[in-house]
Amino acid sequence: MTIDGSAGAITGARRRRPRGAVRDGLIAAGPDAVVLREAARMVGVVPNAAYRHFADRDELVAAVCTAAMREFAARMAAGVARVRGKYGDPAAARRRLRAIGRAYLEFAAEEPGLFATAFAVPDQHAYRAPDSQTGPDPLPLDQLRAVLDELADAGVLSRQRRAGIEYPIWSTVHGLAVLTGQGPLRELPDATRRHLEKLTSAFIDEALA
């Protein structure tokens, strides 16, 4: 929703917002308004209404961070689910890994605010050790680990090299997302960007051998 700054526009937005939607709206506004009062303005409510849903800016940012990470993980899970092939099939497992990377880069490009905010509060998403219990909401890192485990089960990735390999793979894809999103490569033509994505995918694929 776009707010033009006029009192009439804000008042109209406030009238149209259903009961119970304020909290969701504040979360959605968070990436572009990490100050609670600015988030409230974007949603079309007075600051006091915002404080009834979030105690302070830190609580709002934490909530936005959680919402962003959940959406991020859902996109990755959906990408993996679209890949056909039984578990443990080497070719299918490789396609699922590429789907993970593609979903990561697409989310970063399509939702730059959510992408940045997803990592704004590191403690909000304790990066669990691989042998720890996964919570009800798998993180993007959990999605990557699951595919790498499949690659190991399929014999594509050796058990010795499996331990911790998610971090260099994650770093590679995340680095490209940042460079082409908000970094020095953000003005690249789409064709060049796609070429870099293919090169990165091939680089990771070869590193697994």
mmCIF file of C-alpha atoms in Angstrom:
data_model
loop_
_atom_site.group_PDB
_atom_site.id
_atom_site.type_symbol
_atom_site.label_atom_id
_atom_site.label_comp_id
_atom_site.label_asym_id
_atom_site.label_seq_id
_atom_site.Cartn_x
_atom_site.Cartn_y
_atom_site.Cartn_z
ATOM 1 C CA MET A 1 0.000 0.000 0.000
ATOM 2 C CA THR A 2 1.332 3.467 -0.870
ATOM 3 C CA ILE A 3 0.846 6.304 1.601
ATOM 4 C CA ASP A 4 1.069 9.784 0.093
ATOM 5 C CA GLY A 5 1.593 11.494 3.444
ATOM 6 C CA SER A 6 -1.760 13.243 3.572
ATOM 7 C CA ALA A 7 -4.000 12.928 6.615
ATOM 8 C CA GLY A 8 -6.897 11.893 4.389
ATOM 9 C CA ALA A 9 -5.004 8.994 2.858
ATOM 10 C CA ILE A 10 -3.889 7.718 6.255
ATOM 11 C CA THR A 11 -7.377 8.063 7.683
ATOM 12 C CA GLY A 12 -8.840 6.180 4.728
ATOM 13 C CA ALA A 13 -6.318 3.376 5.115
ATOM 14 C CA ARG A 14 -7.152 3.150 8.804
ATOM 15 C CA ARG A 15 -10.871 2.816 8.086
ATOM 16 C CA ARG A 16 -10.330 0.066 5.527
ATOM 17 C CA ARG A 17 -8.056 -2.094 7.694
ATOM 18 C CA PRO A 18 -10.019 -4.973 9.272
ATOM 19 C CA ARG A 19 -9.781 -5.704 12.962
ATOM 20 C CA GLY A 20 -6.835 -7.952 13.710
ATOM 21 C CA ALA A 21 -4.919 -6.955 10.581
ATOM 22 C CA VAL A 22 -2.841 -4.214 12.199
ATOM 23 C CA ARG A 23 -0.176 -6.573 13.524
ATOM 24 C CA ASP A 24 0.233 -8.279 10.142
ATOM 25 C CA GLY A 25 0.406 -4.912 8.446
ATOM 26 C CA LEU A 26 3.128 -3.699 10.789
ATOM 27 C CA ILE A 27 5.177 -6.791 10.059
ATOM 28 C CA ALA A 28 4.768 -6.313 6.321
ATOM 29 C CA ALA A 29 5.802 -2.665 6.595
ATOM 30 C CA GLY A 30 8.858 -3.495 8.657
ATOM 31 C CA PRO A 31 11.523 -3.907 5.963
ATOM 32 C CA ASP A 32 11.000 -0.324 4.807
ATOM 33 C CA ALA A 33 10.218 1.085 8.239
ATOM 34 C CA VAL A 34 12.331 -0.350 11.006
ATOM 35 C CA VAL A 35 11.379 2.544 13.247
ATOM 36 C CA LEU A 36 8.098 1.650 14.883
ATOM 37 C CA ARG A 37 6.494 5.044 14.336
ATOM 38 C CA GLU A 38 7.350 4.952 10.618
ATOM 39 C CA ALA A 39 5.944 1.441 10.327
ATOM 40 C CA ALA A 40 2.744 2.653 11.956
ATOM 41 C CA ARG A 41 2.518 5.549 9.495
ATOM 42 C CA MET A 42 2.922 3.209 6.519
ATOM 43 C CA VAL A 43 0.184 0.916 7.768
ATOM 44 C CA GLY A 44 -2.117 3.862 8.463
ATOM 45 C CA VAL A 45 -2.455 3.685 12.231
ATOM 46 C CA VAL A 46 -1.426 6.029 15.003
ATOM 47 C CA PRO A 47 1.774 5.063 16.896
ATOM 48 C CA ASN A 48 -0.158 4.240 20.041
ATOM 49 C CA ALA A 49 -2.037 1.535 18.115
ATOM 50 C CA ALA A 50 1.269 0.044 17.040
ATOM 51 C CA TYR A 51 2.486 -0.123 20.623
ATOM 52 C CA ARG A 52 -0.506 -2.276 21.479
ATOM 53 C CA HIS A 53 0.956 -4.922 19.155
ATOM 54 C CA PHE A 54 4.709 -4.444 19.647
ATOM 55 C CA ALA A 55 6.453 -3.144 22.734
ATOM 56 C CA ASP A 56 9.235 -1.372 20.835
ATOM 57 C CA ARG A 57 11.252 -1.253 17.640
ATOM 58 C CA ASP A 58 13.322 -4.321 18.544
ATOM 59 C CA GLU A 59 10.203 -6.432 18.973
ATOM 60 C CA LEU A 60 8.843 -5.240 15.638
ATOM 61 C CA VAL A 61 12.111 -5.980 13.838
ATOM 62 C CA ALA A 62 12.229 -9.435 15.429
ATOM 63 C CA ALA A 63 8.679 -10.139 14.240
ATOM 64 C CA VAL A 64 9.478 -8.933 10.721
ATOM 65 C CA CYS A 65 12.626 -11.047 10.763
ATOM 66 C CA THR A 66 10.609 -14.131 11.697
ATOM 67 C CA ALA A 67 7.971 -13.460 9.028
ATOM 68 C CA ALA A 68 10.653 -12.868 6.390
ATOM 69 C CA MET A 69 12.525 -16.058 7.248
ATOM 70 C CA ARG A 70 9.330 -18.114 7.123
ATOM 71 C CA GLU A 71 8.454 -16.742 3.683
ATOM 72 C CA PHE A 72 12.023 -17.336 2.542
ATOM 73 C CA ALA A 73 11.960 -20.966 3.681
ATOM 74 C CA ALA A 74 8.525 -21.517 2.138
ATOM 75 C CA ARG A 75 9.772 -20.310 -1.250
ATOM 76 C CA MET A 76 12.694 -22.713 -1.089
ATOM 77 C CA ALA A 77 10.489 -25.633 -0.031
ATOM 78 C CA ALA A 78 8.097 -24.906 -2.899
ATOM 79 C CA GLY A 79 10.967 -24.884 -5.380
ATOM 80 C CA VAL A 80 12.212 -28.252 -4.156
ATOM 81 C CA ALA A 81 8.700 -29.715 -4.226
ATOM 82 C CA ARG A 82 8.350 -28.899 -7.922
ATOM 83 C CA VAL A 83 11.316 -31.110 -8.807
ATOM 84 C CA ARG A 84 10.253 -34.558 -9.963
ATOM 85 C CA GLY A 85 12.201 -37.685 -9.094
ATOM 86 C CA LYS A 86 12.344 -40.079 -6.171
ATOM 87 C CA TYR A 87 14.481 -39.476 -3.123
ATOM 88 C CA GLY A 88 18.036 -40.630 -3.590
ATOM 89 C CA ASP A 89 18.074 -40.384 -7.365
ATOM 90 C CA PRO A 90 21.366 -38.584 -8.137
ATOM 91 C CA ALA A 91 19.997 -36.488 -11.011
ATOM 92 C CA ALA A 92 16.885 -35.491 -9.078
ATOM 93 C CA ALA A 93 18.957 -34.615 -6.013
ATOM 94 C CA ARG A 94 21.154 -32.325 -8.087
ATOM 95 C CA ARG A 95 18.061 -30.657 -9.549
ATOM 96 C CA ARG A 96 16.711 -30.098 -6.049
ATOM 97 C CA LEU A 97 19.961 -28.412 -5.028
ATOM 98 C CA ARG A 98 19.726 -26.127 -8.060
ATOM 99 C CA ALA A 99 16.106 -25.376 -7.129
ATOM 100 C CA ILE A 100 17.280 -24.308 -3.667
ATOM 101 C CA GLY A 101 19.794 -21.879 -5.167
ATOM 102 C CA ARG A 102 17.314 -20.550 -7.711
ATOM 103 C CA ALA A 103 14.678 -19.912 -5.030
ATOM 104 C CA TYR A 104 17.272 -18.153 -2.887
ATOM 105 C CA LEU A 105 18.295 -15.788 -5.666
ATOM 106 C CA GLU A 106 14.712 -15.167 -6.780
ATOM 107 C CA PHE A 107 13.635 -14.272 -3.256
ATOM 108 C CA ALA A 108 16.561 -11.860 -2.895
ATOM 109 C CA ALA A 109 15.700 -10.189 -6.219
ATOM 110 C CA GLU A 110 11.926 -10.057 -5.769
ATOM 111 C CA GLU A 111 11.817 -9.211 -2.056
ATOM 112 C CA PRO A 112 14.973 -7.188 -1.289
ATOM 113 C CA GLY A 113 13.480 -5.694 1.865
ATOM 114 C CA LEU A 114 12.412 -9.046 3.272
ATOM 115 C CA PHE A 115 15.710 -10.608 2.201
ATOM 116 C CA ALA A 116 17.712 -7.992 4.105
ATOM 117 C CA THR A 117 15.423 -8.137 7.122
ATOM 118 C CA ALA A 118 15.501 -11.939 7.300
ATOM 119 C CA PHE A 119 19.072 -11.690 8.575
ATOM 120 C CA ALA A 120 18.622 -8.535 10.671
ATOM 121 C CA VAL A 121 18.388 -10.338 14.025
ATOM 122 C CA PRO A 122 20.789 -13.305 14.022
ATOM 123 C CA ASP A 123 19.752 -14.510 17.478
ATOM 124 C CA GLN A 124 16.143 -14.634 16.327
ATOM 125 C CA HIS A 125 16.978 -17.618 14.151
ATOM 126 C CA ALA A 126 19.555 -19.609 16.063
ATOM 127 C CA TYR A 127 21.379 -21.497 13.346
ATOM 128 C CA ARG A 128 20.937 -24.920 14.832
ATOM 129 C CA ALA A 129 23.638 -27.536 14.617
ATOM 130 C CA PRO A 130 22.881 -30.241 12.037
ATOM 131 C CA ASP A 131 22.209 -32.830 14.751
ATOM 132 C CA SER A 132 19.833 -30.629 16.756
ATOM 133 C CA GLN A 133 16.072 -30.931 16.604
ATOM 134 C CA THR A 134 14.432 -28.970 13.813
ATOM 135 C CA GLY A 135 11.628 -26.699 14.968
ATOM 136 C CA PRO A 136 8.144 -26.424 13.480
ATOM 137 C CA ASP A 137 9.327 -23.793 11.004
ATOM 138 C CA PRO A 138 12.388 -25.051 9.068
ATOM 139 C CA LEU A 139 14.870 -22.333 8.200
ATOM 140 C CA PRO A 140 16.342 -21.845 4.726
ATOM 141 C CA LEU A 141 19.491 -23.479 6.080
ATOM 142 C CA ASP A 142 17.430 -26.544 7.040
ATOM 143 C CA GLN A 143 16.176 -26.745 3.457
ATOM 144 C CA LEU A 144 19.731 -26.711 2.128
ATOM 145 C CA ARG A 145 20.905 -29.289 4.636
ATOM 146 C CA ALA A 146 18.097 -31.665 3.694
ATOM 147 C CA VAL A 147 19.060 -31.562 0.020
ATOM 148 C CA LEU A 148 22.744 -32.054 0.827
ATOM 149 C CA ASP A 149 21.847 -35.054 2.976
ATOM 150 C CA GLU A 150 19.996 -36.483 0.000
ATOM 151 C CA LEU A 151 23.028 -35.915 -2.209
ATOM 152 C CA ALA A 152 25.118 -37.843 0.308
ATOM 153 C CA ASP A 153 22.560 -40.657 0.416
ATOM 154 C CA ALA A 154 22.581 -40.728 -3.393
ATOM 155 C CA GLY A 155 26.366 -41.103 -3.486
ATOM 156 C CA VAL A 156 26.921 -37.750 -5.206
ATOM 157 C CA LEU A 157 28.552 -36.212 -2.132
ATOM 158 C CA SER A 158 30.921 -38.212 0.028
ATOM 159 C CA ARG A 159 30.101 -38.541 3.724
ATOM 160 C CA GLN A 160 33.476 -37.072 4.628
ATOM 161 C CA ARG A 161 32.845 -33.918 2.623
ATOM 162 C CA ARG A 162 29.220 -33.578 3.696
ATOM 163 C CA ALA A 163 30.030 -32.246 7.182
ATOM 164 C CA GLY A 164 29.758 -28.441 7.135
ATOM 165 C CA ILE A 165 29.674 -28.077 3.350
ATOM 166 C CA GLU A 166 26.394 -26.179 3.622
ATOM 167 C CA TYR A 167 28.313 -23.097 4.790
ATOM 168 C CA PRO A 168 30.574 -22.546 1.751
ATOM 169 C CA ILE A 169 27.611 -23.312 -0.535
ATOM 170 C CA TRP A 170 25.395 -20.889 1.381
ATOM 171 C CA SER A 171 28.143 -18.249 1.326
ATOM 172 C CA THR A 172 28.539 -18.579 -2.439
ATOM 173 C CA VAL A 173 24.847 -18.165 -3.248
ATOM 174 C CA HIS A 174 24.301 -15.460 -0.628
ATOM 175 C CA GLY A 175 27.300 -13.529 -1.950
ATOM 176 C CA LEU A 176 25.884 -13.536 -5.473
ATOM 177 C CA ALA A 177 22.469 -12.465 -4.143
ATOM 178 C CA VAL A 178 24.004 -9.494 -2.335
ATOM 179 C CA LEU A 179 26.322 -8.485 -5.176
ATOM 180 C CA THR A 180 23.549 -8.494 -7.785
ATOM 181 C CA GLY A 181 20.868 -7.163 -5.444
ATOM 182 C CA GLN A 182 22.244 -4.192 -3.542
ATOM 183 C CA GLY A 183 25.944 -4.481 -4.386
ATOM 184 C CA PRO A 184 28.229 -3.356 -7.219
ATOM 185 C CA LEU A 185 26.649 -5.766 -9.728
ATOM 186 C CA ARG A 186 23.092 -4.531 -9.229
ATOM 187 C CA GLU A 187 22.992 -2.743 -12.602
ATOM 188 C CA LEU A 188 23.906 -5.803 -14.644
ATOM 189 C CA PRO A 189 21.627 -6.645 -17.591
ATOM 190 C CA ASP A 190 19.272 -9.537 -16.951
ATOM 191 C CA ALA A 191 21.078 -11.767 -19.436
ATOM 192 C CA THR A 192 24.405 -11.230 -17.684
ATOM 193 C CA ARG A 193 22.815 -11.842 -14.313
ATOM 194 C CA ARG A 194 21.346 -15.139 -15.516
ATOM 195 C CA HIS A 195 24.743 -16.134 -16.900
ATOM 196 C CA LEU A 196 26.367 -15.501 -13.512
ATOM 197 C CA GLU A 197 23.681 -17.581 -11.841
ATOM 198 C CA LYS A 198 24.400 -20.480 -14.200
ATOM 199 C CA LEU A 199 28.134 -20.167 -13.577
ATOM 200 C CA THR A 200 27.558 -20.199 -9.824
ATOM 201 C CA SER A 201 25.301 -23.243 -10.061
ATOM 202 C CA ALA A 202 27.898 -25.079 -12.166
ATOM 203 C CA PHE A 203 30.638 -24.096 -9.730
ATOM 204 C CA ILE A 204 28.717 -25.575 -6.803
ATOM 205 C CA ASP A 205 27.773 -28.670 -8.790
ATOM 206 C CA GLU A 206 31.423 -29.361 -9.639
ATOM 207 C CA ALA A 207 32.503 -28.723 -6.044
ATOM 208 C CA LEU A 208 30.320 -31.603 -4.871
ATOM 209 C CA ALA A 209 32.118 -34.184 -6.994
#
